[in-house]
CSV table of N, CA and C in Angstrom, one decimal:
chain,number,residue,atom,x,y,z
V,1,GLN,N,-7.6,-5.5,16.4
V,1,GLN,CA,-7.0,-6.3,15.2
V,1,GLN,C,-7.8,-6.1,14.2
V,2,VAL,N,-7.0,-5.8,13.1
V,2,VAL,CA,-7.5,-5.4,11.6
V,2,VAL,C,-6.8,-6.2,10.9
V,3,GLN,N,-7.3,-7.1,9.8
V,3,GLN,CA,-6.6,-7.9,8.8
V,3,GLN,C,-6.9,-7.2,7.4
V,4,LEU,N,-6.1,-7.0,6.5
V,4,LEU,CA,-6.1,-6.6,5.3
V,4,LEU,C,-5.5,-7.3,4.2
V,5,VAL,N,-6.4,-7.2,3.4
V,5,VAL,CA,-5.9,-8.1,1.9
V,5,VAL,C,-6.2,-7.1,0.7
V,6,GLU,N,-5.0,-7.2,0.1
V,6,GLU,CA,-5.2,-6.3,-1.3
V,6,GLU,C,-5.0,-7.3,-2.4
V,7,SER,N,-5.6,-6.7,-3.5
V,7,SER,CA,-5.5,-7.4,-4.3
V,7,SER,C,-5.5,-6.6,-5.7
V,8,GLY,N,-5.1,-6.8,-7.1
V,8,GLY,CA,-5.4,-6.0,-8.4
V,8,GLY,C,-4.0,-5.7,-8.8
V,9,GLY,N,-2.8,-6.1,-8.1
V,9,GLY,CA,-1.7,-5.5,-8.8
V,9,GLY,C,-1.4,-6.5,-9.9
V,10,GLY,N,-0.4,-6.2,-10.7
V,10,GLY,CA,-0.1,-6.6,-11.7
V,10,GLY,C,1.3,-6.1,-12.8
V,11,SER,N,1.4,-6.3,-14.0
V,11,SER,CA,2.1,-5.8,-15.2
V,11,SER,C,1.6,-5.0,-15.7
V,12,VAL,N,2.2,-3.8,-16.3
V,12,VAL,CA,1.0,-2.9,-17.3
V,12,VAL,C,2.2,-2.1,-17.8
V,13,GLN,N,1.8,-1.8,-19.1
V,13,GLN,CA,2.6,-0.6,-19.7
V,13,GLN,C,2.3,0.4,-19.3
V,14,ALA,N,3.8,1.4,-19.4
V,14,ALA,CA,3.8,2.7,-19.3
V,14,ALA,C,2.5,3.6,-19.8
V,15,GLY,N,1.6,4.1,-19.2
V,15,GLY,CA,0.2,5.1,-19.6
V,15,GLY,C,-0.9,4.2,-19.4
V,16,GLY,N,-0.8,3.1,-19.1
V,16,GLY,CA,-1.8,1.9,-18.9
V,16,GLY,C,-2.4,2.2,-17.2
V,17,SER,N,-3.4,1.4,-17.2
V,17,SER,CA,-4.2,1.5,-15.8
V,17,SER,C,-4.3,0.3,-14.9
V,18,LEU,N,-4.3,0.7,-13.7
V,18,LEU,CA,-4.7,-0.8,-13.0
V,18,LEU,C,-5.8,-0.2,-11.7
V,19,ARG,N,-6.3,-1.1,-10.9
V,19,ARG,CA,-7.4,-0.7,-10.2
V,19,ARG,C,-7.0,-1.9,-8.9
V,20,LEU,N,-6.4,-1.4,-7.8
V,20,LEU,CA,-6.2,-1.9,-6.3
V,20,LEU,C,-7.2,-2.0,-5.5
V,21,SER,N,-7.5,-3.3,-4.8
V,21,SER,CA,-8.5,-3.2,-3.9
V,21,SER,C,-8.0,-3.7,-2.3
V,22,CYS,N,-8.5,-3.2,-1.5
V,22,CYS,CA,-8.1,-3.8,0.0
V,22,CYS,C,-9.1,-3.8,0.7
V,23,THR,N,-9.6,-5.0,1.1
V,23,THR,CA,-10.6,-5.4,2.3
V,23,THR,C,-10.2,-5.6,3.5
V,24,ALA,N,-11.3,-5.0,4.9
V,24,ALA,CA,-10.5,-5.1,5.9
V,24,ALA,C,-11.2,-5.8,6.5
V,25,SER,N,-10.8,-6.7,7.4
V,25,SER,CA,-11.6,-7.4,8.3
V,25,SER,C,-11.1,-7.3,9.9
V,26,ARG,N,-12.3,-6.4,10.3
V,26,ARG,CA,-11.9,-6.4,11.9
V,26,ARG,C,-12.5,-7.2,13.1
V,27,GLY,N,-11.3,-7.4,14.0
V,27,GLY,CA,-11.8,-8.2,15.2
V,27,GLY,C,-12.6,-7.3,15.9
V,28,PRO,N,-13.4,-8.1,17.0
V,28,PRO,CA,-14.0,-7.3,17.7
V,28,PRO,C,-13.2,-6.4,18.8
V,29,HIS,N,-14.1,-4.9,19.0
V,29,HIS,CA,-13.6,-3.7,19.6
V,29,HIS,C,-12.5,-3.0,18.6
V,30,SER,N,-12.2,-3.5,17.5
V,30,SER,CA,-11.4,-2.6,16.6
V,30,SER,C,-11.9,-1.8,15.9
V,31,SER,N,-11.3,-0.8,15.5
V,31,SER,CA,-12.0,0.2,14.5
V,31,SER,C,-10.8,1.1,13.5
V,32,TYR,N,-11.1,1.7,12.6
V,32,TYR,CA,-9.9,2.6,12.4
V,32,TYR,C,-10.6,3.6,11.5
V,33,THR,N,-10.0,4.7,11.1
V,33,THR,CA,-10.6,6.1,10.5
V,33,THR,C,-10.1,6.5,9.2
V,34,TYR,N,-8.9,6.0,8.8
V,34,TYR,CA,-8.1,6.2,7.8
V,34,TYR,C,-8.1,4.8,7.4
V,35,MET,N,-7.9,4.7,5.9
V,35,MET,CA,-7.4,3.6,5.2
V,35,MET,C,-6.7,3.9,4.2
V,36,GLY,N,-5.5,3.6,3.9
V,36,GLY,CA,-4.7,4.3,3.0
V,36,GLY,C,-4.0,3.4,2.3
V,37,TRP,N,-3.2,3.8,1.0
V,37,TRP,CA,-2.2,3.1,0.2
V,37,TRP,C,-0.8,3.7,0.4
V,38,PHE,N,0.0,2.8,0.5
V,38,PHE,CA,1.7,3.0,0.4
V,38,PHE,C,2.1,2.1,-0.5
V,39,ARG,N,3.4,2.5,-1.1
V,39,ARG,CA,4.1,1.9,-1.7
V,39,ARG,C,5.6,2.0,-1.4
V,40,GLN,N,6.6,0.5,-2.1
V,40,GLN,CA,7.7,0.8,-1.7
V,40,GLN,C,8.5,0.0,-2.8
V,41,ALA,N,9.6,0.7,-3.3
V,41,ALA,CA,10.4,0.3,-4.5
V,41,ALA,C,11.4,-0.2,-3.7
V,42,PRO,N,12.4,-0.9,-4.5
V,42,PRO,CA,13.4,-1.8,-4.0
V,42,PRO,C,14.6,-0.6,-3.5
V,43,GLY,N,15.3,-0.5,-2.4
V,43,GLY,CA,15.9,0.2,-1.9
V,43,GLY,C,15.7,1.6,-1.7
V,44,LYS,N,14.3,1.7,-1.6
V,44,LYS,CA,13.7,3.1,-1.1
V,44,LYS,C,12.7,2.8,0.0
V,45,GLU,N,12.5,3.9,0.6
V,45,GLU,CA,11.7,3.8,1.9
V,45,GLU,C,10.3,3.8,1.3
V,46,ARG,N,9.4,3.4,2.3
V,46,ARG,CA,8.0,3.2,2.4
V,46,ARG,C,7.4,4.4,1.9
V,47,GLU,N,6.5,4.8,1.3
V,47,GLU,CA,5.9,6.2,0.9
V,47,GLU,C,4.5,6.1,0.9
V,48,GLY,N,3.8,7.1,1.3
V,48,GLY,CA,2.4,7.3,1.5
V,48,GLY,C,2.0,7.6,0.0
V,49,VAL,N,1.0,7.1,-0.6
V,49,VAL,CA,0.4,7.5,-1.9
V,49,VAL,C,-0.9,8.1,-1.8
V,50,ALA,N,-2.0,7.5,-1.2
V,50,ALA,CA,-3.2,8.0,-1.0
V,50,ALA,C,-3.5,7.5,0.2
V,51,THR,N,-4.9,8.2,1.0
V,51,THR,CA,-5.4,7.7,2.2
V,51,THR,C,-6.9,8.4,2.1
V,52,ILE,N,-7.8,7.8,2.9
V,52,ILE,CA,-9.1,8.4,2.8
V,52,ILE,C,-9.6,8.2,3.9
V,53,ARG,N,-10.3,9.2,4.8
V,53,ARG,CA,-11.2,9.3,5.9
V,53,ARG,C,-12.6,8.3,5.6
V,54,THR,N,-12.6,7.4,6.2
V,54,THR,CA,-13.9,6.6,6.1
V,54,THR,C,-15.3,6.9,6.4
V,55,GLY,N,-14.9,8.3,7.2
V,55,GLY,CA,-16.3,8.5,8.0
V,55,GLY,C,-17.1,9.5,6.7
V,56,ASP,N,-16.4,10.7,6.4
V,56,ASP,CA,-16.8,11.8,5.3
V,56,ASP,C,-16.1,11.5,4.1
V,57,GLY,N,-15.1,10.6,3.7
V,57,GLY,CA,-14.6,10.5,2.4
V,57,GLY,C,-13.4,11.4,1.7
V,58,ARG,N,-13.0,12.1,3.0
V,58,ARG,CA,-11.9,13.2,2.6
V,58,ARG,C,-10.7,12.7,2.1
V,59,SER,N,-10.2,12.8,1.1
V,59,SER,CA,-8.8,12.0,0.8
V,59,SER,C,-7.7,13.0,0.6
V,60,PHE,N,-6.5,12.3,0.6
V,60,PHE,CA,-5.3,13.0,0.5
V,60,PHE,C,-4.3,11.9,-0.4
V,61,TYR,N,-3.7,13.1,-1.1
V,61,TYR,CA,-2.7,12.2,-2.1
V,61,TYR,C,-1.2,12.7,-2.2
V,62,ALA,N,-0.1,11.7,-2.3
V,62,ALA,CA,1.1,12.6,-2.7
V,62,ALA,C,1.0,13.2,-3.9
V,63,ASP,N,1.7,14.4,-3.9
V,63,ASP,CA,2.1,15.2,-4.9
V,63,ASP,C,2.3,14.4,-6.1
V,64,SER,N,3.2,13.2,-6.2
V,64,SER,CA,3.5,12.2,-7.3
V,64,SER,C,2.3,11.7,-7.8
V,65,VAL,N,1.3,11.5,-7.6
V,65,VAL,CA,0.0,10.6,-8.0
V,65,VAL,C,-1.1,11.3,-8.4
V,66,LYS,N,-1.0,12.9,-8.0
V,66,LYS,CA,-2.3,13.9,-7.9
V,66,LYS,C,-2.7,13.8,-9.2
V,67,GLY,N,-4.1,13.8,-9.8
V,67,GLY,CA,-4.4,14.1,-11.1
V,67,GLY,C,-4.5,12.5,-12.0
V,68,ARG,N,-3.6,11.5,-11.2
V,68,ARG,CA,-3.6,10.2,-12.0
V,68,ARG,C,-4.3,9.1,-11.0
V,69,PHE,N,-3.9,9.2,-9.6
V,69,PHE,CA,-4.7,8.2,-9.0
V,69,PHE,C,-5.7,8.8,-8.4
V,70,ALA,N,-6.8,7.6,-7.9
V,70,ALA,CA,-7.8,7.8,-7.4
V,70,ALA,C,-8.4,7.2,-6.3
V,71,ILE,N,-8.5,7.3,-5.1
V,71,ILE,CA,-9.0,6.7,-3.7
V,71,ILE,C,-10.3,6.8,-3.7
V,72,SER,N,-11.2,5.6,-3.4
V,72,SER,CA,-12.3,5.7,-3.0
V,72,SER,C,-12.7,4.3,-2.1
V,73,ARG,N,-13.7,4.8,-1.2
V,73,ARG,CA,-14.1,3.4,-0.5
V,73,ARG,C,-15.6,2.8,-0.8
V,74,HIS,N,-15.8,2.1,0.1
V,74,HIS,CA,-17.1,1.2,0.2
V,74,HIS,C,-17.1,1.0,1.5
V,75,ASN,N,-17.8,1.8,2.1
V,75,ASN,CA,-17.9,1.4,3.7
V,75,ASN,C,-18.4,0.2,3.8
V,76,ALA,N,-19.4,-0.4,3.3
V,76,ALA,CA,-20.3,-1.4,3.8
V,76,ALA,C,-19.5,-2.7,3.7
V,77,ASN,N,-18.8,-2.9,2.8
V,77,ASN,CA,-17.8,-4.2,2.8
V,77,ASN,C,-16.5,-3.5,3.1
V,78,GLU,N,-16.1,-2.6,3.8
V,78,GLU,CA,-15.0,-2.0,4.4
V,78,GLU,C,-13.9,-2.4,3.4
V,79,THR,N,-14.0,-1.7,2.2
V,79,THR,CA,-13.1,-2.0,0.9
V,79,THR,C,-12.9,-0.7,0.4
V,80,VAL,N,-11.7,-0.5,0.1
V,80,VAL,CA,-10.9,0.7,-0.2
V,80,VAL,C,-10.3,0.3,-1.6
V,81,TYR,N,-10.5,1.4,-2.6
V,81,TYR,CA,-10.0,1.1,-4.2
V,81,TYR,C,-9.0,2.0,-4.4
V,82,LEU,N,-7.7,1.8,-5.3
V,82,LEU,CA,-7.0,2.7,-5.8
V,82,LEU,C,-7.0,2.5,-7.6
V,83,GLU,N,-7.9,3.7,-7.9
V,83,GLU,CA,-7.6,3.6,-9.3
V,83,GLU,C,-6.2,4.3,-9.7
V,84,MET,N,-5.6,3.9,-10.6
V,84,MET,CA,-4.3,4.2,-10.8
V,84,MET,C,-4.2,4.3,-12.5
V,85,ASN,N,-4.1,5.5,-13.0
V,85,ASN,CA,-4.2,5.9,-14.5
V,85,ASN,C,-2.7,6.4,-14.8
V,86,SER,N,-2.6,6.3,-16.2
V,86,SER,CA,-1.3,7.1,-16.8
V,86,SER,C,0.0,6.5,-16.0
V,87,LEU,N,-0.1,5.2,-15.8
V,87,LEU,CA,1.1,4.8,-14.8
V,87,LEU,C,2.1,5.0,-15.5
V,88,LYS,N,3.3,5.3,-14.8
V,88,LYS,CA,4.7,5.5,-15.0
V,88,LYS,C,5.6,4.2,-14.5
V,89,SER,N,6.9,4.4,-15.0
V,89,SER,CA,7.9,3.5,-14.5
V,89,SER,C,8.0,3.6,-13.1
V,90,ASP,N,8.1,4.8,-12.6
V,90,ASP,CA,8.4,5.4,-11.1
V,90,ASP,C,7.0,4.8,-10.3
V,91,ASP,N,6.1,4.3,-10.8
V,91,ASP,CA,5.2,3.7,-10.1
V,91,ASP,C,5.3,2.3,-9.6
V,92,THR,N,6.4,2.0,-10.1
V,92,THR,CA,6.7,0.4,-9.8
V,92,THR,C,6.9,0.2,-8.4
V,93,ALA,N,6.5,-0.6,-7.8
V,93,ALA,CA,6.5,-0.7,-6.4
V,93,ALA,C,5.5,-2.0,-5.9
V,94,MET,N,5.8,-2.5,-4.6
V,94,MET,CA,4.8,-3.2,-4.0
V,94,MET,C,4.1,-2.1,-3.1
V,95,TYR,N,2.8,-2.1,-3.3
V,95,TYR,CA,1.5,-1.5,-3.0
V,95,TYR,C,1.0,-2.2,-1.5
V,96,TYR,N,1.0,-1.4,-0.5
V,96,TYR,CA,0.5,-2.0,0.8
V,96,TYR,C,-1.0,-1.0,1.3
V,97,CYS,N,-2.0,-1.6,1.7
V,97,CYS,CA,-2.8,-1.2,2.4
V,97,CYS,C,-2.6,-0.9,3.8
V,98,ALA,N,-3.2,0.0,4.5
V,98,ALA,CA,-3.0,0.0,6.0
V,98,ALA,C,-4.2,0.8,6.4
V,99,VAL,N,-4.4,0.8,7.7
V,99,VAL,CA,-5.3,1.8,8.3
V,99,VAL,C,-4.8,2.4,9.7
V,100,ALA,N,-5.4,3.5,9.9
V,100,ALA,CA,-5.1,4.2,11.0
V,100,ALA,C,-6.2,4.4,11.9
V,101,ALA,N,-6.4,4.7,13.2
V,101,ALA,CA,-7.3,5.1,13.8
V,101,ALA,C,-7.5,6.5,13.8
V,102,SER,N,-6.6,7.6,14.0
V,102,SER,CA,-6.6,8.7,14.0
V,102,SER,C,-5.2,9.3,13.7
V,103,LEU,N,-5.3,10.4,13.0
V,103,LEU,CA,-4.3,11.0,12.1
V,103,LEU,C,-4.3,12.7,12.5
V,104,PRO,N,-3.1,13.6,12.7
V,104,PRO,CA,-3.2,14.8,12.4
V,104,PRO,C,-3.3,14.9,10.8
V,105,VAL,N,-4.1,15.8,10.6
V,105,VAL,CA,-4.6,15.9,9.4
V,105,VAL,C,-3.1,16.5,8.6
V,106,ARG,N,-2.4,17.1,9.4
V,106,ARG,CA,-1.3,17.6,8.5
V,106,ARG,C,-0.1,16.8,7.6
V,107,VAL,N,-0.2,15.2,8.6
V,107,VAL,CA,0.5,14.2,7.9
V,107,VAL,C,-0.2,13.5,7.8
V,108,PRO,N,-1.2,13.3,6.7
V,108,PRO,CA,-1.9,11.9,6.7
V,108,PRO,C,-1.4,10.8,6.0
V,109,LEU,N,-0.2,11.1,5.3
V,109,LEU,CA,0.5,9.8,4.7
V,109,LEU,C,1.8,9.6,4.9
V,110,ASP,N,1.9,9.7,6.7
V,110,ASP,CA,3.2,9.4,7.2
V,110,ASP,C,2.6,7.8,7.6
V,111,PRO,N,3.5,6.8,7.2
V,111,PRO,CA,3.4,5.5,7.2
V,111,PRO,C,3.3,5.2,8.7
V,112,ARG,N,4.3,5.7,9.7
V,112,ARG,CA,4.7,5.4,10.9
V,112,ARG,C,3.1,5.5,11.9
V,113,LEU,N,2.4,6.3,11.3
V,113,LEU,CA,1.1,6.5,12.0
V,113,LEU,C,-0.1,5.7,11.7
V,114,TYR,N,0.3,4.5,11.2
V,114,TYR,CA,-0.7,3.4,10.5
V,114,TYR,C,-0.4,2.2,11.1
V,115,THR,N,-1.3,1.4,11.6
V,115,THR,CA,-1.2,0.5,12.8
V,115,THR,C,-1.2,-1.0,12.0
V,116,PHE,N,-2.3,-1.1,11.4
V,116,PHE,CA,-2.5,-2.4,10.8
V,116,PHE,C,-2.1,-2.3,9.0
V,117,TRP,N,-1.4,-3.4,8.6
V,117,TRP,CA,-1.1,-3.4,7.2
V,117,TRP,C,-1.0,-4.5,6.7
V,118,GLY,N,-1.7,-4.8,5.5
V,118,GLY,CA,-1.6,-6.1,4.6
V,118,GLY,C,-0.5,-6.4,4.1
V,119,ARG,N,-0.2,-7.5,3.3
V,119,ARG,CA,1.0,-8.0,2.7
V,119,ARG,C,1.6,-7.3,1.5
V,120,GLY,N,0.6,-6.7,0.9
V,120,GLY,CA,1.0,-6.0,-0.5
V,120,GLY,C,0.8,-6.9,-1.8
V,121,THR,N,0.6,-5.8,-2.5
V,121,THR,CA,0.2,-6.2,-4.3
V,121,THR,C,1.4,-5.8,-5.0
V,122,GLN,N,2.0,-6.3,-5.9
V,122,GLN,CA,3.2,-5.9,-6.6
V,122,GLN,C,2.6,-5.1,-7.8
V,123,VAL,N,3.0,-4.2,-8.0
V,123,VAL,CA,2.8,-3.1,-9.6
V,123,VAL,C,4.0,-3.1,-10.1
V,124,THR,N,4.2,-3.6,-11.4
V,124,THR,CA,5.4,-3.2,-12.2
V,124,THR,C,4.7,-2.8,-13.5
V,125,VAL,N,5.3,-1.6,-13.7
V,125,VAL,CA,4.9,-0.9,-15.1
V,125,VAL,C,6.4,-0.7,-15.7
V,126,SER,N,6.1,-1.1,-16.9
V,126,SER,CA,7.5,-1.0,-18.1
V,126,SER,C,6.9,-0.1,-19.0
V,127,SER,N,8.0,0.3,-19.2
V,127,SER,CA,8.3,1.6,-20.4
V,127,SER,C,8.6,1.0,-21.8
């Protein structure tokens, strides 16, 4: 079992920035390899935003956020961050943190492959 707690969401104007944080708490015999961010807007499917492989820091991004968002991790305190810059109204969504034990690298942002999820933090971007 892995518990995830997100923070850092809020309201911001278009062009602004936010930094999301997600901290994991692992139960005994629990582990994960990937820690990622996903988002879901009203009426839309959940989509992958960015994920990072905790061992070597390799990261993957959705095309829609490349060059604007950056994911990073602090392994010692099991925290992953999502730095979001140049925010657009299309970025408005509930943002979720999730972990996966293993993933095929060709689909690192498929939410169906992630096992444990946080409750989410709301990001609202006004134009």
